[in-house]
Every structure is written in C-alpha cells, then in structure tokens.
Amino acid sequence: MSDVNRERPPRGWTRAMTARPRLTLLLALLFTALAVVAGSGVGDRLRGGGWEAPGSESAYAAEALDRYFPDAQPNLILLVDGRGAGVDSPEVAAEGRELGRRLAADKDVSGVTSYWTTGAPTLRAEDGREAVIAARIGGDDDAVAGAVERLAPEYRGRHGAVEVEVGGMAAFRNELQTTIQEDLARAELIALPVTLLLLVMVFGSAVAAVLPLGVGIVAILGTNAVLRGLTAFTDVSVFAQNLTTALGLGLAIDYALFVVRRFREELETGADPLTAVGATLRTAGRTVLFSALTVAAALSAMFLFPQYFLRSFAYAGIAVVLLAAAAALVILPAALLLLGQRVNSLDLRRVLPRRRSGEAAGREPGGGYARLARLVMRRAPLFAIGTVAGLVLLGLPFLQVQFGTADDRQLPATAEAHVVQQHIRDGFPGNPGGAITVLAEGRPTADQLGDYSGRLSALPGVVVVDGPAGRYAQGRRTAAPGPAEAARATDGAAYLTVLPKAESVDEASQDLVGRIRAVDAPFKASATGTAAQLVDTKDVIADRLPWAAALIVAVTLLLVFLLTGSVVIPLQAVLLNALSLTAMFGAVVWVFQDGHLSGLLDFTATGSIETTLPVLMFCVAFGLSMDYGVFLLSRIKEEHDRTGDHRAAVVFGVRRTGGLITAAAVILAVVMVAIGTSRIANTKMLGLGIALAVLMDAMVVRTLLVPAVMRLTGRATWWAPRPLKALHDRFGLSEGGDPGRAPGREEPVPQPDPDVNPDLEPEPARSG
C-alpha cells in the first residue's frame, strides 16, 4: 500500500465528501424518507407486457384491428365446462348463451363471441365437453387490469349446469403482475437476512456488516422512486422491479465491501479515520466510480431496442447502479468517518472458536489465492487452454437455441390463466391461441377477400382461414403516426383469421407468417398475432444487436484504458468477460428451453427462450463481470505502478481481491437465487442464470483465466502506442493517483515482494 495515500491531506472531492459527515447522513435519511413516499405504489403502475416491437407491421395491424374490430383480438376467455354433459345439451347451451349476453352487456366489454352464437368448431373442444366465450376488454393497461379484477370473481366458478374458468391475455397479464409482486416480496425476505449473515461472516464485525446492507436499501428505495416517476411519462415493465432489488443489493454490497475493506486496511496501518477515508476514496472510491460507469454503459445498450421490456431494465439498472455508487461514495464515507475504529465493533468472531489461519500466524490474508495465482502462472498455457475449452463446452447448448415469446406458460402450472390456455391448447382443434390475423385495408370487396382467402388456405401449415369477409369498418380511419402507417390507412377494412397447425412459437408458424406476407393482395394486407409479433421482434433485435454490442465494447474499451493506460488489458477484459457468460447461456438452453430440471425447479418448459431475455441477461451479466474485473485490475495496476514487476503485481492483485470478489459474488448470487425462486419462469431464468454467470466469473475467470492470460502476455500487457500513453497521462485515472512516490521523495527502487512471488524471477523496474 502506498504511503502517499495515507499522507495526503483531504482535498477536492475527498474534502467535499468528508467536510460535513453528520449533515451528509441527515440529508441521506431525508432522501430515503422521500424515496419511500415517492416510490410507494410503483408496482401497481408497472406493465406486464413490452415484448412486442413498436412500429412493426404486426404492431400496426394490432392497433388498427383494435380500432376497427375489437372482437378480432379477444383478450378475455371464459372456458365453459359442461360438467360431464356435452356443450350442445340444452341446459349447457342455455347457460352458455346467458353468460355471453351478460358479458356483452358489461360497460368494459366489447366484441363478445361464443360457440353458442357462432357454432364455430374452433370454439368447441374436440370431445364436446368444453367451449369458449371470447371477449375484448378495451382501454389502457390499467383499465384492462381493473376490469379483469372486477369480472373474474363474477364469472369464475359454478353457474347452474356449467363450471367457468377465466383466462386470456388480459387475465394472464393481471395474474403475472400479481405473482411477480408477491414473489419479489418473498425474495426480499429471503435475501436480506441471508445477506446480512454472509456480511457478518465476511467482516466479523456486525457494525461493518450493516453498512453495505444500508447502502443497498438506499439504492433500492431511490430506484423505486425513479421508476414511479418514469411511469408518468412512459411504460415500464413489472419485471424491472426484480432487477432493482437484485442489482440494488448486489452492486451496493459490492461497492460497500470494497470501500469498507479498504478503509479497515488503512486503519490497520495506523491512519486516523479522516486520513483513512481520504485514502479510501482516492483508491477504492475511484475503482467504484469506474465500475459503476462500466455497468451503466453495459445496461445503457438496452436503450437501442424499441421494446419497453428491455428499455425498462435500462431505466431501472442505470438508476440503481448510479444510486448505489453515490451511496457508497457519499453516505458510506460519512458513516465511516464518524465510526472510526468503531467500524470493527461487535466482532462476532470473538464468540466463535478460533482456528489457526494465515492471519493468526502473522501472514497477510489471501495467501491461498496468491498460491493459486502462482500455480496458474507457472502453468499458464495449460490453465488458459483448459479453462477456455471448458467454458466453450458449457456454452455449446446455446447453439441449439430456439427463440419464442412469453405466454401463459410463464405462470405456474396451477395458475388459472395457464390452466385455461392449456385446455385450449390440448383439447381444441388447431391452435386458437396462435391464430394469425390478417388486416385488409383499402375497401376490399367480398370477391377480393374470397380469392385472397382461398390462396391463404392453400398455404402449407394452414388448418382453416376464417373471418367476417363481408364485414367492413366504414368511414373510420386509424391513427397514422408515420408514412408507412398513413399508406395503410383507408376508409374501409376487413380481416381474416388464419389458424395454423403448429404452436404459435414454432418455426413452422413463423415460416407461415413469411408465406402469408409474400402472398400478393389487391389491397393493403398486414399480418399480426403471436407468431407475427415474434417474427418482427426477432428482426428488430437482430437489426439492433450489433449496435448494442458495439456500444458496450467501445465504452468498455475506453473506460478500462482510462483505468490502466494499456490497450491490451481492455481487449483482454472484453474477451474474457464474454467467455464468462458462456456457461450461463448454455445452461439457459439446457434447462429452460429443453426442460432439464424443470421438475426440480418447478416450471413449464416451452421449447423456446423468450427473444428479448438473452439480450437482457447479456447486458446485466457483462456489466457485473466488468464490475469484478475493474476491482481486480485496479489492484494489479496499483501494484504494478509501485513496483514495475508485472508478475508480482498480478499475484498481488489476485491475493488482495480474491477473497473480496468471491465474497461479493457469493452474496450477489444469493440475491439472484432469491429472485430465482419466483414462480414466473422468465424471472426464475433471469435470477438463476445471472447467479451462475457471476459465480463462474469470480471463481473461474478471475482466479484462473485472468492470471494465465496476463502471464502469457507478460510485459506486453501494459503496452500502448505513445499517443495513447500521452492521452492516458493527461486524462486517465489510476486507483492510487500517483502511487509510486510521495511528494518530495525520490521514486523508490521497486523490489519484488517475496511473499507474493517467491518462485518467479524479479523483473527490472519499468514505468507503468
């Protein structure tokens, strides 16, 4: 540790952070109280959708159909069971017609269609025991949710000769939102006490353990307030709350761990609290700042996608990252300054049996990580090749990924909306839930619709083409926000319903969408429905993904260069981070797509992965991996600047951060696993997948692959062209500021640390 970090008087940023510690804590308490008030009720204002691509053909057609023909897209389903009698029996038929009339008379319902009024075979189960009443609830998401909550209890249950269950997209989204909020509350109850216990084990001191938890709570409450404010201007996904809790606890604890650990190290050298806080902010504080910027940069890439499901995670993620960093760099130093040596109070290790450790024997902690790093560096080619091969092998299942869309199977198998749709999926002809609806605009005639319908019927994979060919929406015009939409808007419209043989998310249904769109029509034709929305979503993601990846890589390269002054280390960081995610993506496909462990984890495998989820998981996991990478690289850089010995610096960095990164990863994994206990399949996949990625990064990449690769690149690790060196000298930041010497001293001759690197030859001193 550099003497200069202890000897500098507080100035600039450090002085501002330590000038009024009591006032800082008072303002933090006031901010937290205001955040509680401002963020109250945020869960009720979040949305359950957001996977569709706005501006696409399917989105336009869905909006136009909602205006022209509300009954073309029913979102409420009543599954009517004859309780042993056939649906054509007089008693069941009479009750079915009465239910339809009551539903049609409701002020929030339009476009009611039932088997008993149309006789459509697609609305009757093949065994004749069940039939469907379909309706449309209009209005925005809040209005739809309110109507479902009012109507579901009224229609659910026994009605004379029939039994009714309530389903449909409206019921699914309402049940999804309720379940997520319940699961999130349970996850917090699991994560908070377990996290506190782990922090006590890491620090020993109960006082030190409470500080990171406090930082996390401030970040979570502040982000809830931010999300509540955003809901007044834009749609925000209900799933974003899960990320708020996970990152709020995880990153805040990471940052606070790093700050508190460094503060205690400074105190152990004899520094007074003010000096220790100043040194901590100049070292660990800068690392936390760099880490927050890299994580925020990774999450900001989701702004490039138009789906509000992904954009919501950018809102929540960036807010919680910045608030966690702010709390760790403003509130935490004030608390540490006031606590001083009392940060070590309530040392619970005193009541536990002592075991002989490296610290008890007078050695510096982290010796196990140092020995592992030396072993890895002695056999660098073996460890590098073996680790890369293992990670690639774990990622191979992702080559078989099939992309789909979220549906009722996200819910538990016992959820009513899931049960209803599963009955329809298993017992009704074709796939009513996966119908492709074709909007015809431009005053199409009955002959034109009949000819077009015949050509659609002849396409492979079509069960039947149905629709009110003679019905028109006369004298009405859809909203036309852009030229493409304006070209489709007409004074007359009709629609056709194409029933595919395959499931809506199957490749066959997606191919059918392409064939439908390729059929020439004498009018403007636009296809929508689950399969069409999936096709458009995949196209949008494929179009934007290279730009998102380029943004993440470019910002990461820049920030790591500013931290290290090397052009090699940023490239290593990007490549190794990407490798650390292979196990996560492989496991996602093997478990959640293919259904392995579905019984143990209690979810329904659909044979596909929701299209937007891998993008989200990549951005979050990549950012978290960079979080740990910055922690490690900052200590390696600090030691390299001090001694000029590359190999000793790598061992030093692994030794000083290995335990810290492992502890932080385990705590974050606990939080993510708590999120992964959700009954919603996508949330389960998000939590468990990122937990695996975090553990693989901390325990495999940071301890094995990074030392091996840095040993192979040797002194070239720190290379940069002269112009970039000059740029870094002027604008770059290092953890120790100018750590090689104190003011007024000659630069010391660097000496290898024999405890760090006893069996490697010392390297001559050189500038970082």
Coordinates of C-alpha atoms in Angstrom, one line a residue, residues 126 146 157 194 199 217 228 279 298 311 361 397 424 438 526 558 576 586 597 604 695 703 732:
E126 CA -62.9 -31.9 -29.7
G146 CA -59.2 -3.1 -13.3
G157 CA -66.9 -20.9 -10.6
V194 CA -29.1 -14.3 4.4
L199 CA -21.7 -10.0 5.5
I217 CA -31.6 -0.3 0.8
R228 CA -42.5 5.7 -10.1
A279 CA -7.0 7.3 1.1
A298 CA -23.5 -2.1 -20.5
R311 CA -35.8 -0.2 -22.0
A361 CA 0.1 -16.9 12.1
P397 CA -26.1 -25.9 -25.9
I424 CA -57.5 -24.9 -25.3
V438 CA -54.6 -10.5 -41.5
S526 CA -50.9 -6.6 -42.7
L558 CA -12.4 3.3 -23.3
L576 CA -12.7 -12.8 -21.0
G586 CA -25.6 -22.9 -22.2
L597 CA -34.5 -30.0 -14.1
T604 CA -43.1 -25.4 -17.6
L695 CA -20.0 -17.3 -9.8
T703 CA -8.8 -16.7 -10.4
G732 CA -6.6 8.7 -17.3

